[in-house]
PDB file of N, CA and C and ligand atoms in Angstrom:
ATOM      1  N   UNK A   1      58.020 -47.282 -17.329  1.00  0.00           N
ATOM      2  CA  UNK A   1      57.737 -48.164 -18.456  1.00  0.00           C
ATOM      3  C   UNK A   1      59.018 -48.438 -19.233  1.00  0.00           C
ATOM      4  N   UNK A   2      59.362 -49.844 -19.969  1.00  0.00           N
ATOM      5  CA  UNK A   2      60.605 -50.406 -20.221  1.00  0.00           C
ATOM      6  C   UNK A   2      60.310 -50.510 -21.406  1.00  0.00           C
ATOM      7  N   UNK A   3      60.815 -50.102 -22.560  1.00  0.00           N
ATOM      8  CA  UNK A   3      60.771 -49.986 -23.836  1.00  0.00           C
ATOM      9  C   UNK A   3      61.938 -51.242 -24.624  1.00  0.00           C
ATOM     10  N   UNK A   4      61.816 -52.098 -25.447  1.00  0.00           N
ATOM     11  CA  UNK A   4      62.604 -52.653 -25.606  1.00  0.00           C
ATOM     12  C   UNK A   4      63.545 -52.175 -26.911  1.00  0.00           C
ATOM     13  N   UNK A   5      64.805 -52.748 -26.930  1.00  0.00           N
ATOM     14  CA  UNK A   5      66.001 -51.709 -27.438  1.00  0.00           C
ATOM     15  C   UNK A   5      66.591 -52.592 -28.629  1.00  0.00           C
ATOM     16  N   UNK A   6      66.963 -53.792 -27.944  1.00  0.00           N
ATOM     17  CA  UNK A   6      67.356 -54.672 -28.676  1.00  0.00           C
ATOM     18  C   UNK A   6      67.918 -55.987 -28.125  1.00  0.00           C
ATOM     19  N   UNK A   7      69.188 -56.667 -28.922  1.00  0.00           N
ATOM     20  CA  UNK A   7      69.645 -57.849 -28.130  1.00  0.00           C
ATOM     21  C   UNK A   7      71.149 -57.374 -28.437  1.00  0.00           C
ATOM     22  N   UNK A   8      71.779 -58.065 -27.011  1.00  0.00           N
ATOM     23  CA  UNK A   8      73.190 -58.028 -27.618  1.00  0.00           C
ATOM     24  C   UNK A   8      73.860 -59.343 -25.966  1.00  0.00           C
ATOM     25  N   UNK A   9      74.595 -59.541 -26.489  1.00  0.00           N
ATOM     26  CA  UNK A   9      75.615 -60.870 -25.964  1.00  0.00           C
ATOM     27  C   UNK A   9      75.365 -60.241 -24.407  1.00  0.00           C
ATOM     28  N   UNK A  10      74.811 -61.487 -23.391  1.00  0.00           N
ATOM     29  CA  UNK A  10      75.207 -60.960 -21.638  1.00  0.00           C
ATOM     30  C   UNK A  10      76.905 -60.562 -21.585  1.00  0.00           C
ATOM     31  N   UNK A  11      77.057 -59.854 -20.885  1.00  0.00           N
ATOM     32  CA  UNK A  11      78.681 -58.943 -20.600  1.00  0.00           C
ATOM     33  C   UNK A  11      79.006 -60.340 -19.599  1.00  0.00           C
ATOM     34  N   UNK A  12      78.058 -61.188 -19.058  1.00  0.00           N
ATOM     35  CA  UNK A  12      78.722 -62.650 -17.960  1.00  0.00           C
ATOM     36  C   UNK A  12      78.775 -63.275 -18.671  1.00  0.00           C
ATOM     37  N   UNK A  13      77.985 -64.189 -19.250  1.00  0.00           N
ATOM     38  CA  UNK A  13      78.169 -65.421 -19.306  1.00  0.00           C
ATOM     39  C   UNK A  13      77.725 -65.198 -21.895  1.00  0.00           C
ATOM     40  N   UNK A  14      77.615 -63.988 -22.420  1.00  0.00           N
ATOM     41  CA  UNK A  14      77.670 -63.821 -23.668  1.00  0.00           C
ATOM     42  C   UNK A  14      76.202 -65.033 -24.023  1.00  0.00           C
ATOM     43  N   UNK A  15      75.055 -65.258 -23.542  1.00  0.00           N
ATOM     44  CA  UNK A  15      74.094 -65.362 -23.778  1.00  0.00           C
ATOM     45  C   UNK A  15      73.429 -64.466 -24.860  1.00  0.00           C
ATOM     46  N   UNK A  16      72.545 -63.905 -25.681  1.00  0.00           N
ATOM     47  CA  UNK A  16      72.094 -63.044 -26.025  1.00  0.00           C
ATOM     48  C   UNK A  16      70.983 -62.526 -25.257  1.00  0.00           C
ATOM     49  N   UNK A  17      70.711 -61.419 -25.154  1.00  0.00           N
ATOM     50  CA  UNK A  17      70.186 -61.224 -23.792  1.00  0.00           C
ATOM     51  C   UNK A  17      69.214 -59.760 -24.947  1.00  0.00           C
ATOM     52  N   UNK A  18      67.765 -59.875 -24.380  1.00  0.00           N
ATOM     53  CA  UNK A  18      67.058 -58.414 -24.639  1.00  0.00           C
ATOM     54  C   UNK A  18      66.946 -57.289 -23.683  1.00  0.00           C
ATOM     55  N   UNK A  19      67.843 -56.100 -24.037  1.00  0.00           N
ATOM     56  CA  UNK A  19      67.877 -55.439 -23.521  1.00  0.00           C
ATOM     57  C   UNK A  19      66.770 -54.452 -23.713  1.00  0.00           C
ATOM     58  N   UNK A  20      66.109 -53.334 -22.676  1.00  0.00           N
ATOM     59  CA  UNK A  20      65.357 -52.936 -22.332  1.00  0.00           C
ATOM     60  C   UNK A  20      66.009 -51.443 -21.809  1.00  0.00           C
ATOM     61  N   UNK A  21      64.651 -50.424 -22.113  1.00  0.00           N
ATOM     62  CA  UNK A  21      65.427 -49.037 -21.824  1.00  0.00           C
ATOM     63  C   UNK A  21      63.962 -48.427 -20.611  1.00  0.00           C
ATOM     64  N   UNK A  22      64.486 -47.704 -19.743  1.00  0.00           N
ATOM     65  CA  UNK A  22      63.327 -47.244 -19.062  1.00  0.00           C
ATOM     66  C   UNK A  22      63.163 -45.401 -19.432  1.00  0.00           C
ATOM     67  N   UNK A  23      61.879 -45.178 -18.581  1.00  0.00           N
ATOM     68  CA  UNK A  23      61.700 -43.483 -19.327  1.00  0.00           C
ATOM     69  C   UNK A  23      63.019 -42.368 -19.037  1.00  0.00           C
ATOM     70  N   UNK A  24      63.952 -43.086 -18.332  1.00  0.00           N
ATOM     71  CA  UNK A  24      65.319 -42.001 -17.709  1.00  0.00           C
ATOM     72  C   UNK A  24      66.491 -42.464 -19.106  1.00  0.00           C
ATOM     73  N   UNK A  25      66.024 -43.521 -19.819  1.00  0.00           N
ATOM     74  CA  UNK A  25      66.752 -44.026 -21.089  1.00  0.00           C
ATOM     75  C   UNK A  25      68.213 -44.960 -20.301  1.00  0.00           C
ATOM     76  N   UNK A  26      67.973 -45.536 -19.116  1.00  0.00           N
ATOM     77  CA  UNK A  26      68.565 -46.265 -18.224  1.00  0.00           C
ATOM     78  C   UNK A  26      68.088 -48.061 -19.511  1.00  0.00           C
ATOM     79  N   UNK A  27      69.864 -48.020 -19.395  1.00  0.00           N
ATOM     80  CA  UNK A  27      69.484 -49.396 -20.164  1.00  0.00           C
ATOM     81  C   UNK A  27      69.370 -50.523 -19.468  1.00  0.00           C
ATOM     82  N   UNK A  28      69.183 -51.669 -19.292  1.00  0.00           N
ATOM     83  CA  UNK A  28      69.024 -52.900 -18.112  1.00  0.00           C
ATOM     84  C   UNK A  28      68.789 -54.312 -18.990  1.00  0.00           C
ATOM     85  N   UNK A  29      69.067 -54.857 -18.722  1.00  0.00           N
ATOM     86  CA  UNK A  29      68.415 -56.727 -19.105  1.00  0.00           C
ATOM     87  C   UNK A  29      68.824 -57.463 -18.205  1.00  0.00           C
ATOM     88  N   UNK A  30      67.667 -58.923 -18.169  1.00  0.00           N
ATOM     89  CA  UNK A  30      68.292 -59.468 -16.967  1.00  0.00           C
ATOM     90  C   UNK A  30      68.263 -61.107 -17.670  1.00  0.00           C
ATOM     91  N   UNK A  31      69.745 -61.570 -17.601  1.00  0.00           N
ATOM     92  CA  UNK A  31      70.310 -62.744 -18.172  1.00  0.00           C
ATOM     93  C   UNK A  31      68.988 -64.076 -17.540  1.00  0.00           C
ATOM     94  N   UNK A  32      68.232 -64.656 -18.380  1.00  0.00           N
ATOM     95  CA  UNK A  32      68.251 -66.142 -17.434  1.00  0.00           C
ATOM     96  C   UNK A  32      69.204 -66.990 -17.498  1.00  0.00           C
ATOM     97  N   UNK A  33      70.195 -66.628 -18.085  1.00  0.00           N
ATOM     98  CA  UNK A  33      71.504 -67.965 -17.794  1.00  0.00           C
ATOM     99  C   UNK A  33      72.380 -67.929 -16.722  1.00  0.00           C
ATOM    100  N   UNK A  34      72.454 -66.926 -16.414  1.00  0.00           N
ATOM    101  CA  UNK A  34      73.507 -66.705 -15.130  1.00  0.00           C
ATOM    102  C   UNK A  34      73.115 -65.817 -13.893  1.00  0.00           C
ATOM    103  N   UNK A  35      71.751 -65.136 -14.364  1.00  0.00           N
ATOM    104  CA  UNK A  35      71.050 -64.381 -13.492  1.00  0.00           C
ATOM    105  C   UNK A  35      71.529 -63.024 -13.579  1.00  0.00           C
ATOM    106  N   UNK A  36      72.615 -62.962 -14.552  1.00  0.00           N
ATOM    107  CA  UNK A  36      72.921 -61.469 -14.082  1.00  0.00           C
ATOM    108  C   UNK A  36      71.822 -60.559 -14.495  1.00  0.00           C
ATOM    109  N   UNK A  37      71.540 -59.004 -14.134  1.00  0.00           N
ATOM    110  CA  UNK A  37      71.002 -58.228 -14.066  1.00  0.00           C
ATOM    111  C   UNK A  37      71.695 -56.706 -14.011  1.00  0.00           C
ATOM    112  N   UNK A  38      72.456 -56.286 -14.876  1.00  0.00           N
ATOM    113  CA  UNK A  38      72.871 -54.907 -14.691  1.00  0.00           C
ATOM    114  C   UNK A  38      72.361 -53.887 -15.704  1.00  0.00           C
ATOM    115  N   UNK A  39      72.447 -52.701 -15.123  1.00  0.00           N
ATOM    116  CA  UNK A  39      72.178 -51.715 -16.152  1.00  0.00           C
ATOM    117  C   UNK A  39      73.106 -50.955 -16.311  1.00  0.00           C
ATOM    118  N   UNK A  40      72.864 -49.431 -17.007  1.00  0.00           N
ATOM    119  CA  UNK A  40      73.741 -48.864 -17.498  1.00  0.00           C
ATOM    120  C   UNK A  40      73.013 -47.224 -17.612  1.00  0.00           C
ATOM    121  N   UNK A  41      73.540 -46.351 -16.799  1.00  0.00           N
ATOM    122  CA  UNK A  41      72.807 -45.241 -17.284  1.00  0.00           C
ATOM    123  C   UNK A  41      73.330 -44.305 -18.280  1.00  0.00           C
ATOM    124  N   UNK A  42      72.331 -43.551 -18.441  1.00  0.00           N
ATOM    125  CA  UNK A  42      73.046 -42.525 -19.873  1.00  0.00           C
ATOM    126  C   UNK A  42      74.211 -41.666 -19.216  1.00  0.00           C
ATOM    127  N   UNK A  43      75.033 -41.861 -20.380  1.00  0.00           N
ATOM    128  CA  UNK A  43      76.546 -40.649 -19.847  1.00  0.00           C
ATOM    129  C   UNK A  43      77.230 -41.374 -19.104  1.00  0.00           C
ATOM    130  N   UNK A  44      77.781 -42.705 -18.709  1.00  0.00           N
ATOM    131  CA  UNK A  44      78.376 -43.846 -18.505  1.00  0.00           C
ATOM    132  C   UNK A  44      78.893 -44.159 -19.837  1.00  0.00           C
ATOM    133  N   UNK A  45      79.981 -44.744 -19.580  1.00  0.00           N
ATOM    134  CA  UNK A  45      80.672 -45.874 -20.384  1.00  0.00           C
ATOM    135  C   UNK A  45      79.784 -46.814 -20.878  1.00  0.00           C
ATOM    136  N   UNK A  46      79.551 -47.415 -19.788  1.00  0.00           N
ATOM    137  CA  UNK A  46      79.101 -48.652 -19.734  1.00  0.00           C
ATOM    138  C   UNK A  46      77.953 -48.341 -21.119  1.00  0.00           C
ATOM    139  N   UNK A  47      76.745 -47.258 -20.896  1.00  0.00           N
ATOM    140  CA  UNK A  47      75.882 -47.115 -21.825  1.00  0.00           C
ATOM    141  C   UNK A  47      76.193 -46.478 -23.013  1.00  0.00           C
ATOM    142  N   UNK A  48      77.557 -46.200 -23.575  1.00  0.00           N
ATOM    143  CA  UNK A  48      77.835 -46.033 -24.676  1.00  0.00           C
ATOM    144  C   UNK A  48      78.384 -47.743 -25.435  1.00  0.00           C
ATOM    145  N   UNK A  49      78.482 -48.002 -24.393  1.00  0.00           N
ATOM    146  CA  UNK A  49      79.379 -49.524 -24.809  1.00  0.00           C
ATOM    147  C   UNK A  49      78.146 -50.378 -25.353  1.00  0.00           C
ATOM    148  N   UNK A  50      77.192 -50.466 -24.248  1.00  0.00           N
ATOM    149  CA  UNK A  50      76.049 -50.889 -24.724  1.00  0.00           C
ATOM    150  C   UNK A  50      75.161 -50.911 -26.184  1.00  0.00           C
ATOM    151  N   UNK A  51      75.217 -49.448 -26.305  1.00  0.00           N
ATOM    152  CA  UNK A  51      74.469 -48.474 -27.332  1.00  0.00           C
ATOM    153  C   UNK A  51      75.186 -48.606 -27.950  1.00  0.00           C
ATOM    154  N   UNK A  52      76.529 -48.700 -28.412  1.00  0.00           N
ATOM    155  CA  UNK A  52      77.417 -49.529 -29.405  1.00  0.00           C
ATOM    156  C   UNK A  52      76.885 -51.350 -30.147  1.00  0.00           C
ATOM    157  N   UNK A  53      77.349 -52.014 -28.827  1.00  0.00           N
ATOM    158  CA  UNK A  53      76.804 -53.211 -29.430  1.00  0.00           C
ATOM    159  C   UNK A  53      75.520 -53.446 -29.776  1.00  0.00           C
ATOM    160  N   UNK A  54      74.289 -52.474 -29.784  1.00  0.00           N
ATOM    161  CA  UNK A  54      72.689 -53.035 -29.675  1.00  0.00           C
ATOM    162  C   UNK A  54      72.863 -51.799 -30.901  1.00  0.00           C
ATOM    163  N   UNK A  55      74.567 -51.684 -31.372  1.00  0.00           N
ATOM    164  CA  UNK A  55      73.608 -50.811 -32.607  1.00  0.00           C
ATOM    165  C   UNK A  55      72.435 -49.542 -32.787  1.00  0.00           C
ATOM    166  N   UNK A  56      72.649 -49.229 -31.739  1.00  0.00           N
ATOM    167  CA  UNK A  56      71.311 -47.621 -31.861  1.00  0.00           C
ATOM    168  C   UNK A  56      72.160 -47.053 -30.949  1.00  0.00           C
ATOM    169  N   UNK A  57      72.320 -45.463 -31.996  1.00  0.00           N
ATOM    170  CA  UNK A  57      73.491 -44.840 -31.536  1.00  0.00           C
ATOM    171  C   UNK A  57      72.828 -43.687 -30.121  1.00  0.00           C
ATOM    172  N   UNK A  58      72.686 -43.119 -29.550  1.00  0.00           N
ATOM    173  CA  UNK A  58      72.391 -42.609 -28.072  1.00  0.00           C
ATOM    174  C   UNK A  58      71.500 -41.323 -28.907  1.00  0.00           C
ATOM    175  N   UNK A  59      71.599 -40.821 -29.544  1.00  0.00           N
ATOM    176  CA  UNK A  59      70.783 -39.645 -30.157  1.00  0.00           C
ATOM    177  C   UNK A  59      70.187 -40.474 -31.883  1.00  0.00           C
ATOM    178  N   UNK A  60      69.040 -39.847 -31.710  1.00  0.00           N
ATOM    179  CA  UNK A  60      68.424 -40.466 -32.431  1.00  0.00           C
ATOM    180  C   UNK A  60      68.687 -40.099 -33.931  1.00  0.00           C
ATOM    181  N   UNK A  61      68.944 -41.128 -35.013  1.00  0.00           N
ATOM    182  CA  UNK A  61      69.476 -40.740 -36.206  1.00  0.00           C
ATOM    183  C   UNK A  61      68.363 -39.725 -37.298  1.00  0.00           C
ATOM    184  N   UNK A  62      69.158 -38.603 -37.716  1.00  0.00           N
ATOM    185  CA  UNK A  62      68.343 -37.903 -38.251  1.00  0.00           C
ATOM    186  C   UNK A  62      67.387 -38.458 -39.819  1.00  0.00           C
ATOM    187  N   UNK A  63      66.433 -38.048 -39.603  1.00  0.00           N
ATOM    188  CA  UNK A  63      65.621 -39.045 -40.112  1.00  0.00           C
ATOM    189  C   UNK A  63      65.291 -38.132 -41.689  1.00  0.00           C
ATOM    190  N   UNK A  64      65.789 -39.040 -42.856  1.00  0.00           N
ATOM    191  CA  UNK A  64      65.373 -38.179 -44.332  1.00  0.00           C
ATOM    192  C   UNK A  64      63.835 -37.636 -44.831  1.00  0.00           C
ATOM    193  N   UNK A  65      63.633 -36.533 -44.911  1.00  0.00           N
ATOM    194  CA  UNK A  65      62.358 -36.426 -45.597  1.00  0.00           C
ATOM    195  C   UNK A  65      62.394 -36.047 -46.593  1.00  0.00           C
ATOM    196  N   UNK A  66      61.969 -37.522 -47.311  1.00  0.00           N
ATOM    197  CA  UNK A  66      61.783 -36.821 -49.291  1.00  0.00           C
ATOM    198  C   UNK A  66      60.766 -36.242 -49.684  1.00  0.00           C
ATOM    199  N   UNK A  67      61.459 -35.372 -50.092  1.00  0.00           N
ATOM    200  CA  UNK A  67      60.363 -34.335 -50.850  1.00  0.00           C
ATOM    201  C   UNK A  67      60.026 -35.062 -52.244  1.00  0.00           C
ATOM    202  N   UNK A  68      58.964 -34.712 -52.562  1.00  0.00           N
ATOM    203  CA  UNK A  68      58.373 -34.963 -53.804  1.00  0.00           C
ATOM    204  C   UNK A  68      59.103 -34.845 -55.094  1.00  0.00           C
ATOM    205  N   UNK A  69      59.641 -35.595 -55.992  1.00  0.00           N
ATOM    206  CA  UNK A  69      60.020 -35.011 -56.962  1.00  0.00           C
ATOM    207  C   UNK A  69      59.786 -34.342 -57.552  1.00  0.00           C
ATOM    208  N   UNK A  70      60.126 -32.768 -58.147  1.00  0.00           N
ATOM    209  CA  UNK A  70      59.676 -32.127 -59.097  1.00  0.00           C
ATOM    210  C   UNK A  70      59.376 -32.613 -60.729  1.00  0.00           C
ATOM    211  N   UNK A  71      58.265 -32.261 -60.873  1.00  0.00           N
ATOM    212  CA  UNK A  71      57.790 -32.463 -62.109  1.00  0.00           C
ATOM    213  C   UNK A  71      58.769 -32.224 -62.984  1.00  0.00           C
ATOM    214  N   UNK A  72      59.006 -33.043 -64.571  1.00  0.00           N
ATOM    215  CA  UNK A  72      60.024 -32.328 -64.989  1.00  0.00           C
ATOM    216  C   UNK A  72      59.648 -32.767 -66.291  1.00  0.00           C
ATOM    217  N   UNK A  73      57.709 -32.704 -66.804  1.00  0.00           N
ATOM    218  CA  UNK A  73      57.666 -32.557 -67.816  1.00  0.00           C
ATOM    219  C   UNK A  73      57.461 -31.263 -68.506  1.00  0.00           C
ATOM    220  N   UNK A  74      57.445 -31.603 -69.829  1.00  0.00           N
ATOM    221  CA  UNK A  74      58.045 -30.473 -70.653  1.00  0.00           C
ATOM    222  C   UNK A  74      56.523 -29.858 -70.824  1.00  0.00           C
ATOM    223  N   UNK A  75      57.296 -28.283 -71.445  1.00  0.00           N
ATOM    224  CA  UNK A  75      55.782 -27.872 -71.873  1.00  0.00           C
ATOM    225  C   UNK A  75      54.998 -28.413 -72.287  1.00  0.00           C
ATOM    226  N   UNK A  76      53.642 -28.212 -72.228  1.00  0.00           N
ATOM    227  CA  UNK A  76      52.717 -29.233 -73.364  1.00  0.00           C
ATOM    228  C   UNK A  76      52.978 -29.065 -74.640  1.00  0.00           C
ATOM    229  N   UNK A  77      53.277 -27.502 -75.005  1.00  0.00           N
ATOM    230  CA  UNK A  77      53.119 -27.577 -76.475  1.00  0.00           C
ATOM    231  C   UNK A  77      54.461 -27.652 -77.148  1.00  0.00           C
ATOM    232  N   UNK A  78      55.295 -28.453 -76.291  1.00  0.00           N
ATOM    233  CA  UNK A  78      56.486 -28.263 -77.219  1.00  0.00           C
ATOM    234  C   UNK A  78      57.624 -29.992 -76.517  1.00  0.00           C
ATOM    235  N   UNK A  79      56.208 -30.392 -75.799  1.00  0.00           N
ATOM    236  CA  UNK A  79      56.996 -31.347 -74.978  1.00  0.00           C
ATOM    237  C   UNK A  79      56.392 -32.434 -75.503  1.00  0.00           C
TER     238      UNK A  79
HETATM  239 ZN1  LIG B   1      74.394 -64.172 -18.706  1.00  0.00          ZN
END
């Protein structure tokens, strides 16, 4: 199953092209302007180069969890 990733310029012919990731995280798109079709697997160049231009970095960005603000009213009887 091919998960989609993002867009970034065909490497032939600089079309914008949607690239697509499969369950091995193998990146791929296939140009209709020039037909090209390449991929890129993880731990390659090529798929850091990729994962550069489509902007999503290869490990997934650690994600913030806000905690609740603490209360910070005053006593009742003096607040
Ligand atoms: Zn192309």
């Amino acid at each position: 199953m091919k998960t989609k990733v993002g867009r970034m310029p065909c490497e032939t012919c600089s079309t914008e092209v949607v690239v697509k990731k499969n369950e091995h995280g193998t990146l791929s798109y296939r140009c209709d302007e020039c037909d090209a079709a390449p991929y890129a697997r993880v731990g390659t160049g090529q798929h850091d180069k990729w994962s550069a231009k489509l902007g999503t970095a290869t490990q997934p960005a650690p994600q913030e969890d806000p905690k609740p603000a603490p209360k910070t009213g005053g006593h009742p009887l003096f607040g």
